[in-house]
Amino acid sequence: MGDFLLEKGNKGIFKKIFKSIGVPVPTPLNRIKENWKKNILESKKVVLGSAPGGINSSIYDAAFKELGGASQVIVSKEEKANALVYDATGIVNVADLKNMYEFFKNNVKKLNLCSRVVIVCDSVPKSIETSGLNSIEAYVEYCTVQQGIEGFSRSVAKEIGAKGATINLLRLSSAKDANDKSLLPYLHFLLSDASAFVTGQVIEASIETSPKQVVALEKSLAGKTAIVTGSARGIGEGTARRLASEGATVVILDRPGDAEAGKAVATSINGKFIGVDMSAPDAATTIIDFIKNELGGGVDIIVHNAGITRDKTIGNMDAAAWDMVISVNLNAIVSVNKALLAAGVVNENGRIISLSSTSGFAGNFGQTNYATTKAGVIGYVRSLSQTTKDKKITINAVAPGFIETAMTAKMPAMTAFFGRRLSALSQAGHPSDIANMIAFLASPGASGVSGQIIRVCGGNFLGA
Ligand code: NAI
């Protein structure tokens, strides 16, 4: 079942009716149609602002130039901007926040529909010892304003969401060492329409492991191999198609009973199919044998997408429903990765990306089993990422909000209606939105991102 408000509310008679009764109608999002394009800023207006003492503006301009644009100052009231980029790396104390206020106050009303906003910050030091700041007071004030910037960004997300516009905060560790090359992939993704359903998020990246030379996102997966679990349909299928469209050879993995649908997807993208029940005890050995026999002994990208729900309140949940969800959504990920990493079949610079959920952040009525697994993925990713640095394997998770798939089509109509509305963008996402984030995390450009759980949820109010 589609979203009537989104599909009909912007046209003809329904537009008039909804306007007259004061029903806010969401803005249809601009999404990329297929592949990455490099010149995303061509003929776009980007306004750059910065707090004094931050990253030099020439570095941003060099990155914008790579993307086919340049920063501009908008003077006339009529002129609109397609993107705002604000460098907040110079903000170290409470008084400095005023600069951010002034930039946004002067520019936010100039944003076009479906425009992009990015704030760039340094990382938040874990302790005073590692902060490089010379007093406890300076450290405390620094941490205070950094958290403040996150609150600011999330609030702007809610204010500009009705326009279909997004804002995200990029946190770079050692931001002072950033150059145009290291910034480029992040700006490319966050300023493009590939991030149309990502808003109000904080994405952390390490400059140390970020690209040192120009890394283009387009066709950046050429020569790579990928396995996507649960990819006969839904988000997994969308992801498999997206990875293939950027050049990867993709293995469609799904339950043996779904072989027909899985093989059809595989054939359409020149990929391969493997029938595996991820909850079977021999799942890992089957996958390892396949990698050795069919993928030349190593795999570059693994997407753990297979997932199920068996909803019941905890008092009514039988052991089978509990065990099944734990087995597919969590145990399969932990045990298969453990075996793959031990067997050394994940290539250097590999990418392991798992599907979490906003339910993993917020919990959900009737989903104690599901939320346990999706929250478990969060802890898993954060901890496992610390163990794979020597092979430069990044470990991340994507947490979808409400996405239109077979899983959500089963929801009661009113639950689905409110599920869609409970976000800054006031609509559901598409499998392609998740696929785009996964394609970015899988790309060489995202080498600096590991241990992250990134929500692709349209700024979902739950667990924010
Ligand atoms: P879906 O139900 O449309 O597709 C799931 C796929 O996984 C199917 O192809 C199914 O055959 C496969 N699968 C299930 N159990 C399997 C097993 N034991 N072994 C191998 N394959 C198996 O689901 P959807 O909506 O595409 O979700 C994909 C992932 O995204 C899941 O992990 C889900 O929890 C997560 N997610 C989805 C959200 C949504 O709104 N659709 C929201 C948050 C998270």
Coordinates of C-alpha atoms and ligand atoms in Angstrom, one line a residue:
M1 CA 0.0 0.0 0.0
G2 CA 1.4 3.4 -1.0
D3 CA 1.5 6.7 0.7
F4 CA -1.6 8.6 -0.4
L5 CA -0.6 11.9 1.1
L6 CA 2.8 11.9 -0.6
E7 CA 1.5 10.6 -4.0
K8 CA -1.6 12.7 -4.4
G9 CA -1.2 15.6 -1.9
N10 CA 1.1 17.6 -4.2
K11 CA -1.2 17.5 -7.2
G12 CA -4.5 19.0 -8.4
I13 CA -7.6 18.9 -6.2
F14 CA -6.0 17.0 -3.3
K15 CA -3.3 19.7 -3.0
K16 CA -6.1 22.3 -2.6
I17 CA -8.1 20.1 -0.2
F18 CA -5.1 19.4 2.1
K19 CA -4.0 23.0 2.0
S20 CA -7.5 24.3 2.9
I21 CA -7.8 21.9 5.9
G22 CA -4.2 22.6 7.0
V23 CA -2.7 19.1 6.5
P24 CA 1.0 19.3 5.9
V25 CA 1.9 17.4 2.8
P26 CA 5.5 16.0 2.5
T27 CA 7.8 17.1 -0.3
P28 CA 8.6 14.3 -2.8
L29 CA 12.4 13.7 -2.5
N30 CA 14.9 14.0 -5.3
R31 CA 16.6 10.7 -5.5
I32 CA 19.5 9.6 -7.7
K33 CA 18.2 7.4 -10.5
E34 CA 21.1 5.0 -10.8
N35 CA 24.8 5.6 -10.4
W36 CA 27.0 8.1 -8.7
K37 CA 27.7 11.2 -10.9
K38 CA 30.8 13.2 -10.1
N39 CA 29.6 16.7 -11.1
I40 CA 26.9 16.9 -8.5
L41 CA 27.5 20.6 -7.9
E42 CA 27.4 21.7 -11.5
S43 CA 25.0 24.7 -11.8
K44 CA 24.2 24.4 -8.1
K45 CA 24.7 27.2 -5.6
V46 CA 26.7 26.2 -2.5
V47 CA 27.1 28.7 0.4
L48 CA 30.1 28.1 2.6
G49 CA 30.4 29.5 6.1
S50 CA 32.9 28.9 8.8
A51 CA 33.7 29.8 12.4
P52 CA 37.1 31.6 12.7
G53 CA 40.0 29.2 13.2
G54 CA 38.6 26.2 11.4
I55 CA 39.5 24.4 8.2
N56 CA 40.7 26.8 5.5
S57 CA 38.0 27.7 3.0
S58 CA 40.3 27.0 0.1
I59 CA 40.2 23.3 1.1
Y60 CA 36.4 23.2 0.7
D61 CA 36.6 25.1 -2.5
A62 CA 39.1 22.5 -3.9
A63 CA 36.7 19.7 -3.0
F64 CA 33.7 21.6 -4.5
K65 CA 35.7 22.1 -7.7
E66 CA 36.2 18.3 -7.9
L67 CA 32.4 18.0 -7.7
G68 CA 31.9 20.5 -10.5
G69 CA 31.0 23.6 -8.4
A70 CA 32.3 26.4 -6.3
S71 CA 31.1 28.2 -3.1
Q72 CA 29.2 31.4 -3.7
V73 CA 27.9 34.3 -1.7
I74 CA 24.2 34.9 -2.1
V75 CA 23.3 38.5 -1.9
S76 CA 19.9 39.0 -3.5
K77 CA 16.8 38.0 -1.6
E78 CA 15.4 36.1 -4.5
E79 CA 18.4 33.9 -5.1
K80 CA 18.2 30.3 -3.7
A81 CA 20.9 27.9 -2.5
N82 CA 21.1 24.2 -3.2
A83 CA 23.5 23.5 -0.3
L84 CA 24.9 25.1 2.8
V85 CA 28.2 23.9 4.2
Y86 CA 29.3 25.2 7.5
D87 CA 32.7 24.5 9.0
A88 CA 32.3 24.4 12.8
T89 CA 35.8 23.1 13.5
G90 CA 36.8 26.5 14.9
I91 CA 34.0 26.4 17.6
V92 CA 35.6 25.7 20.9
N93 CA 33.6 27.7 23.4
V94 CA 30.1 28.8 24.1
A95 CA 30.6 32.3 22.7
D96 CA 31.7 30.8 19.3
L97 CA 28.3 29.2 18.8
K98 CA 27.0 32.7 17.8
N99 CA 28.8 32.4 14.5
M100 CA 26.9 29.3 13.7
Y101 CA 23.6 31.0 14.6
E102 CA 24.4 33.9 12.4
F103 CA 25.3 31.8 9.4
F104 CA 22.1 29.7 9.6
K105 CA 19.9 32.7 10.4
N106 CA 21.1 34.5 7.3
N107 CA 21.0 31.5 4.9
V108 CA 18.5 28.8 5.9
K109 CA 15.5 30.6 4.3
K110 CA 17.4 30.6 1.0
L111 CA 17.3 26.9 0.8
N112 CA 15.7 25.3 -2.2
L113 CA 13.4 22.3 -2.0
C114 CA 15.4 19.1 -1.5
S115 CA 18.6 21.0 -0.7
R116 CA 21.5 19.7 1.4
V117 CA 23.2 21.1 4.5
V118 CA 26.4 19.8 6.0
I119 CA 28.1 20.9 9.2
V120 CA 31.7 19.8 9.7
C121 CA 33.1 19.4 13.2
D122 CA 36.2 17.9 14.8
S123 CA 35.7 14.7 16.9
V124 CA 34.8 14.8 20.5
P125 CA 37.8 13.7 22.6
K126 CA 37.1 10.6 24.8
S127 CA 39.1 12.0 27.7
I128 CA 40.9 15.1 28.7
E129 CA 44.2 13.3 28.3
T130 CA 43.6 12.7 24.6
S131 CA 41.9 16.1 24.0
G132 CA 45.1 18.2 23.5
L133 CA 43.3 20.9 25.4
N134 CA 45.3 22.6 28.2
S135 CA 42.8 22.7 31.0
I136 CA 39.8 20.8 32.4
E137 CA 37.7 23.9 31.9
A138 CA 38.6 24.1 28.2
Y139 CA 37.8 20.4 27.8
V140 CA 34.5 20.6 29.5
E141 CA 33.5 23.7 27.5
Y142 CA 34.6 22.1 24.3
C143 CA 32.5 18.9 24.9
T144 CA 29.6 21.1 25.9
V145 CA 29.5 23.0 22.6
Q146 CA 30.1 19.9 20.5
Q147 CA 27.0 18.3 22.0
G148 CA 25.2 21.7 21.5
I149 CA 26.0 21.6 17.8
E150 CA 24.4 18.1 17.5
G151 CA 21.3 19.5 19.1
F152 CA 21.3 22.4 16.7
S153 CA 21.7 20.2 13.7
R154 CA 18.9 17.8 14.7
S155 CA 16.6 20.8 15.3
V156 CA 17.4 22.3 11.9
A157 CA 16.6 18.8 10.4
K158 CA 13.1 19.1 11.8
E159 CA 12.7 22.7 10.6
I160 CA 13.8 22.1 7.0
G161 CA 12.4 18.6 6.6
A162 CA 9.1 19.8 5.2
K163 CA 11.1 21.2 2.2
G164 CA 12.5 17.7 1.6
A165 CA 15.9 19.2 2.7
T166 CA 18.4 17.4 4.8
I167 CA 21.2 18.3 7.3
N168 CA 24.0 16.1 8.6
L169 CA 26.9 16.6 10.8
L170 CA 30.3 15.2 9.7
R171 CA 32.7 14.6 12.6
L172 CA 36.3 14.3 11.5
S173 CA 38.9 13.2 14.0
S174 CA 42.0 15.4 13.6
A175 CA 40.0 17.7 11.4
K176 CA 42.9 20.2 11.3
D177 CA 44.7 17.6 9.1
A178 CA 41.8 17.5 6.6
N179 CA 42.4 18.3 3.0
D180 CA 40.3 18.4 -0.1
K181 CA 41.0 14.8 -0.9
S182 CA 39.9 13.5 2.5
L183 CA 36.8 15.7 2.5
L184 CA 35.8 14.8 -1.0
P185 CA 34.0 11.5 -0.6
Y186 CA 32.0 12.6 2.4
L187 CA 30.9 15.9 0.8
H188 CA 30.1 14.0 -2.4
F189 CA 27.8 11.6 -0.6
L190 CA 26.2 14.1 1.8
L191 CA 25.7 16.9 -0.8
S192 CA 24.3 14.4 -3.4
D193 CA 20.8 13.1 -3.9
A194 CA 22.1 9.7 -2.8
S195 CA 21.6 10.9 0.8
A196 CA 18.1 12.1 0.2
F197 CA 16.6 10.1 3.2
V198 CA 19.6 10.7 5.6
T199 CA 19.0 13.7 7.9
G200 CA 19.8 14.7 11.4
Q201 CA 22.6 12.2 11.6
V202 CA 26.2 12.4 12.9
I203 CA 28.7 10.6 10.8
E204 CA 32.1 10.1 12.3
A205 CA 35.2 9.6 10.2
S206 CA 38.9 9.4 10.9
I207 CA 41.2 11.6 8.8
E208 CA 44.0 9.2 9.5
T209 CA 42.3 6.4 7.5
S210 CA 40.4 8.7 5.0
P211 CA 41.6 8.8 1.4
K212 CA 44.9 10.5 0.8
Q213 CA 44.3 11.0 -2.9
V214 CA 41.3 11.9 -5.0
V215 CA 38.8 8.9 -4.7
A216 CA 35.8 9.2 -7.0
L217 CA 32.7 7.4 -6.0
E218 CA 31.5 6.5 -9.5
K219 CA 32.3 3.0 -10.5
S220 CA 34.4 2.7 -7.4
L221 CA 33.3 -0.9 -6.8
A222 CA 34.7 -2.1 -10.1
G223 CA 36.7 -5.3 -9.6
K224 CA 35.2 -5.9 -6.1
T225 CA 33.1 -8.9 -5.0
A226 CA 30.2 -8.6 -2.7
I227 CA 27.8 -11.0 -0.9
V228 CA 24.4 -9.6 0.1
T229 CA 22.4 -11.8 2.4
G230 CA 18.6 -11.8 2.0
S231 CA 18.8 -10.2 -1.4
A232 CA 16.1 -12.0 -3.3
R233 CA 13.8 -9.0 -2.6
G234 CA 13.4 -5.8 -0.6
I235 CA 16.3 -3.8 0.8
G236 CA 18.7 -6.6 0.0
E237 CA 17.7 -6.7 -3.6
G238 CA 18.0 -2.9 -3.9
T239 CA 21.4 -3.1 -2.3
A240 CA 22.6 -5.9 -4.6
R241 CA 21.5 -3.9 -7.7
R242 CA 23.2 -0.7 -6.4
L243 CA 26.5 -2.4 -5.7
A244 CA 26.4 -4.1 -9.1
S245 CA 25.6 -0.7 -10.8
E246 CA 28.9 0.7 -9.3
G247 CA 30.8 -2.2 -10.8
A248 CA 30.8 -5.0 -8.1
T249 CA 30.3 -8.7 -8.9
V250 CA 27.4 -9.5 -6.5
V251 CA 26.4 -12.7 -4.9
I252 CA 22.7 -13.0 -4.2
L253 CA 22.3 -15.0 -1.0
D254 CA 18.9 -16.1 0.1
R255 CA 17.1 -19.1 1.6
P256 CA 17.1 -22.2 -0.7
G257 CA 13.3 -21.9 -0.9
D258 CA 13.7 -18.4 -2.5
A259 CA 16.1 -19.6 -5.1
E260 CA 13.8 -18.8 -8.1
A261 CA 13.5 -15.1 -7.1
G262 CA 17.2 -15.0 -6.0
K263 CA 18.4 -16.4 -9.3
A264 CA 16.3 -14.0 -11.3
V265 CA 17.9 -11.0 -9.5
A266 CA 21.4 -12.6 -9.9
T267 CA 20.9 -13.1 -13.7
S268 CA 19.7 -9.5 -14.1
I269 CA 22.8 -8.1 -12.6
N270 CA 25.3 -10.6 -14.0
G271 CA 25.8 -11.9 -10.5
K272 CA 25.8 -15.3 -8.8
F273 CA 23.2 -17.0 -6.5
I274 CA 23.8 -19.1 -3.4
G275 CA 21.0 -20.7 -1.5
V276 CA 21.8 -20.5 2.3
D277 CA 19.6 -20.4 5.3
M278 CA 21.6 -18.1 7.5
S279 CA 20.3 -19.7 10.6
A280 CA 21.6 -23.2 9.6
P281 CA 24.6 -24.5 11.6
D282 CA 26.6 -25.0 8.4
A283 CA 25.9 -21.5 6.9
A284 CA 29.4 -20.3 7.5
T285 CA 31.1 -23.3 6.0
T286 CA 28.9 -23.2 2.9
I287 CA 29.7 -19.5 2.4
I288 CA 33.5 -20.0 2.9
D289 CA 33.5 -22.9 0.4
F290 CA 31.6 -20.7 -2.1
I291 CA 34.1 -17.8 -1.6
K292 CA 37.0 -20.2 -2.1
N293 CA 35.5 -22.0 -5.2
E294 CA 33.6 -19.1 -6.9
L295 CA 35.2 -15.8 -5.8
G296 CA 38.9 -16.6 -6.0
G297 CA 39.4 -17.1 -2.3
G298 CA 38.3 -13.7 -1.0
V299 CA 35.4 -11.4 -0.7
D300 CA 35.5 -7.6 -0.5
I301 CA 32.1 -6.6 0.7
I302 CA 29.6 -8.5 3.0
V303 CA 26.2 -7.0 3.6
H304 CA 24.3 -8.8 6.4
N305 CA 20.8 -7.8 5.4
A306 CA 18.7 -11.0 6.0
G307 CA 16.3 -10.3 8.7
I308 CA 12.9 -11.3 10.0
T309 CA 10.3 -10.2 12.5
R310 CA 8.1 -12.4 14.8
D311 CA 6.2 -9.8 16.8
K312 CA 4.5 -10.6 20.1
T313 CA 4.5 -8.8 23.4
I314 CA 7.1 -10.5 25.7
G315 CA 4.4 -12.2 27.9
N316 CA 2.9 -13.8 24.8
M317 CA 6.1 -14.6 22.9
D318 CA 6.8 -18.3 22.5
A319 CA 10.4 -19.6 22.5
A320 CA 10.3 -20.4 18.8
A321 CA 9.6 -16.7 17.9
W322 CA 12.4 -15.6 20.2
D323 CA 14.9 -18.2 19.0
M324 CA 14.1 -17.6 15.3
V325 CA 14.7 -13.9 15.4
I326 CA 17.8 -14.1 17.5
S327 CA 19.2 -16.8 15.2
V328 CA 18.6 -15.0 11.9
N329 CA 19.1 -11.4 12.9
L330 CA 22.0 -11.7 15.3
N331 CA 23.6 -15.1 15.8
A332 CA 24.0 -15.6 12.0
I333 CA 25.9 -12.3 11.7
V334 CA 28.2 -13.0 14.7
S335 CA 28.9 -16.6 13.9
V336 CA 29.3 -16.2 10.1
N337 CA 31.7 -13.2 10.4
K338 CA 33.7 -15.0 13.1
A339 CA 34.2 -17.9 10.8
L340 CA 34.9 -15.7 7.7
L341 CA 37.5 -13.6 9.5
A342 CA 39.1 -16.6 11.1
A343 CA 39.4 -18.3 7.7
G344 CA 41.0 -15.1 6.3
V345 CA 38.5 -14.9 3.3
V346 CA 37.6 -11.2 3.9
N347 CA 40.0 -9.2 1.7
E348 CA 42.2 -6.4 2.9
N349 CA 40.2 -3.0 2.8
G350 CA 37.1 -5.2 3.1
R351 CA 33.7 -3.9 4.2
I352 CA 31.3 -5.6 6.5
I353 CA 28.0 -3.8 6.7
S354 CA 25.1 -5.1 8.9
L355 CA 21.4 -4.0 9.0
S356 CA 20.3 -2.6 12.3
S357 CA 17.1 -0.6 12.8
T358 CA 15.7 2.4 14.5
S359 CA 14.0 -0.2 16.7
G360 CA 17.4 -1.0 18.0
F361 CA 17.7 2.6 19.3
A362 CA 14.2 3.2 20.5
G363 CA 12.8 -0.3 21.2
N364 CA 9.3 -1.1 19.8
F365 CA 6.1 -2.5 21.2
G366 CA 5.8 -6.2 20.5
Q367 CA 9.4 -6.4 19.3
T368 CA 11.6 -7.4 22.3
N369 CA 13.2 -10.1 20.2
Y370 CA 13.7 -7.9 17.1
A371 CA 15.0 -4.9 19.1
T372 CA 17.4 -7.1 21.0
T373 CA 19.0 -8.2 17.8
K374 CA 19.0 -4.8 16.2
A375 CA 20.5 -3.1 19.3
G376 CA 22.9 -6.1 19.6
V377 CA 24.2 -5.2 16.1
I378 CA 25.0 -1.7 17.4
G379 CA 27.2 -3.1 20.2
Y380 CA 28.7 -5.7 17.8
V381 CA 29.7 -3.1 15.2
R382 CA 31.3 -0.8 17.7
S383 CA 33.4 -3.5 19.3
L384 CA 34.3 -5.7 16.3
S385 CA 35.5 -2.6 14.4
Q386 CA 38.4 -2.3 16.9
T387 CA 39.7 -5.7 16.0
T388 CA 39.9 -5.4 12.1
K389 CA 42.1 -2.3 11.8
D390 CA 45.2 -4.2 10.8
K391 CA 43.6 -5.5 7.6
K392 CA 41.8 -2.1 7.1
I393 CA 38.5 -3.8 7.2
T394 CA 35.7 -1.4 8.2
I395 CA 32.7 -2.6 10.1
N396 CA 29.5 -0.5 10.1
A397 CA 25.8 -0.8 10.4
V398 CA 22.9 1.0 8.7
A399 CA 19.8 1.5 10.7
P400 CA 16.8 2.0 8.5
G401 CA 13.7 3.8 9.7
F402 CA 10.4 3.2 8.0
I403 CA 11.1 1.8 4.5
E404 CA 8.5 0.7 2.0
T405 CA 9.1 -3.1 1.6
A406 CA 7.2 -6.4 1.9
M407 CA 8.0 -6.3 5.7
T408 CA 6.3 -3.0 6.3
A409 CA 3.5 -3.6 3.8
K410 CA 2.1 -6.2 6.3
M411 CA 1.6 -3.4 8.9
P412 CA -2.0 -2.2 9.8
A413 CA -2.9 0.9 7.7
M414 CA -3.0 3.4 10.5
T415 CA 0.3 2.1 12.0
A416 CA 1.9 2.5 8.6
F417 CA 0.4 6.0 8.2
F418 CA 1.9 7.3 11.5
G419 CA 5.1 5.3 10.9
R420 CA 5.6 7.4 7.7
R421 CA 4.7 10.7 9.3
L422 CA 7.0 10.3 12.4
S423 CA 10.1 11.8 10.8
A424 CA 11.5 15.1 9.8
L425 CA 10.9 14.3 6.1
S426 CA 7.4 13.0 7.0
Q427 CA 7.5 10.0 4.6
A428 CA 8.9 6.5 4.3
G429 CA 12.2 5.7 2.7
H430 CA 12.8 3.4 -0.3
P431 CA 15.1 0.4 -0.4
S432 CA 17.3 2.5 -2.7
D433 CA 17.9 5.0 0.2
I434 CA 19.4 2.2 2.2
A435 CA 21.2 0.8 -0.8
N436 CA 22.8 4.2 -1.5
M437 CA 24.2 4.4 2.1
I438 CA 25.5 0.9 1.9
A439 CA 27.1 1.6 -1.5
F440 CA 28.8 4.6 0.0
L441 CA 30.1 2.6 3.1
A442 CA 31.3 -0.1 0.7
S443 CA 33.3 2.3 -1.4
P444 CA 37.0 3.1 -1.0
G445 CA 36.0 6.7 -0.3
A446 CA 34.5 5.6 3.1
S447 CA 37.7 4.1 4.3
G448 CA 37.7 6.5 7.3
V449 CA 34.3 5.4 8.5
S450 CA 34.3 2.3 10.9
G451 CA 32.4 1.3 14.0
Q452 CA 29.5 3.6 13.0
I453 CA 25.8 3.0 13.0
I454 CA 24.2 5.3 10.6
R455 CA 20.5 5.8 10.6
V456 CA 18.7 6.2 7.2
C457 CA 15.4 7.2 8.6
G458 CA 14.4 10.6 7.3
G459 CA 15.1 12.0 10.7
N460 CA 12.8 9.5 12.5
F461 CA 11.6 11.0 15.8
L462 CA 12.0 7.6 17.6
G463 CA 15.2 7.0 19.4
A464 CA 16.7 10.2 18.0
Ligands
NAI1 P1 12.1 -8.4 3.5 O1 11.3 -9.3 4.4 O2 11.4 -7.7 2.4 O3 13.4 -9.3 3.0 C1 14.2 -10.0 3.8 C2 15.0 -11.0 3.0 O4 15.8 -11.8 3.9 C3 14.1 -12.0 2.1 O5 14.6 -12.1 0.8 C4 14.2 -13.3 2.9 O6 14.0 -14.4 2.1 C5 15.6 -13.2 3.5 N1 15.8 -14.0 4.6 C6 15.0 -14.1 5.7 N2 15.5 -15.1 6.5 C7 16.6 -15.6 6.0 C8 17.5 -16.6 6.3 N3 17.3 -17.4 7.4 N4 18.5 -16.9 5.5 C9 18.7 -16.2 4.3 N5 17.8 -15.2 3.9 C10 16.8 -14.9 4.8 O7 12.8 -7.4 4.5 P2 13.3 -5.9 4.3 O8 12.3 -5.0 4.7 O9 13.9 -5.8 2.9 O10 14.5 -5.8 5.4 C11 15.8 -6.1 5.2 C12 16.6 -5.8 6.4 O11 16.4 -4.4 6.8 C13 16.2 -6.7 7.6 O12 17.4 -7.0 8.4 C14 15.3 -5.8 8.4 O13 15.3 -6.1 9.8 C15 16.0 -4.4 8.2 N6 15.1 -3.3 8.4 C16 14.0 -3.1 7.6 C17 13.1 -2.0 7.8 C18 12.0 -1.7 6.9 O14 11.3 -0.7 7.2 N7 11.7 -2.4 5.9 C19 13.4 -1.1 8.9 C20 14.5 -1.4 9.7 C21 15.3 -2.4 9.5

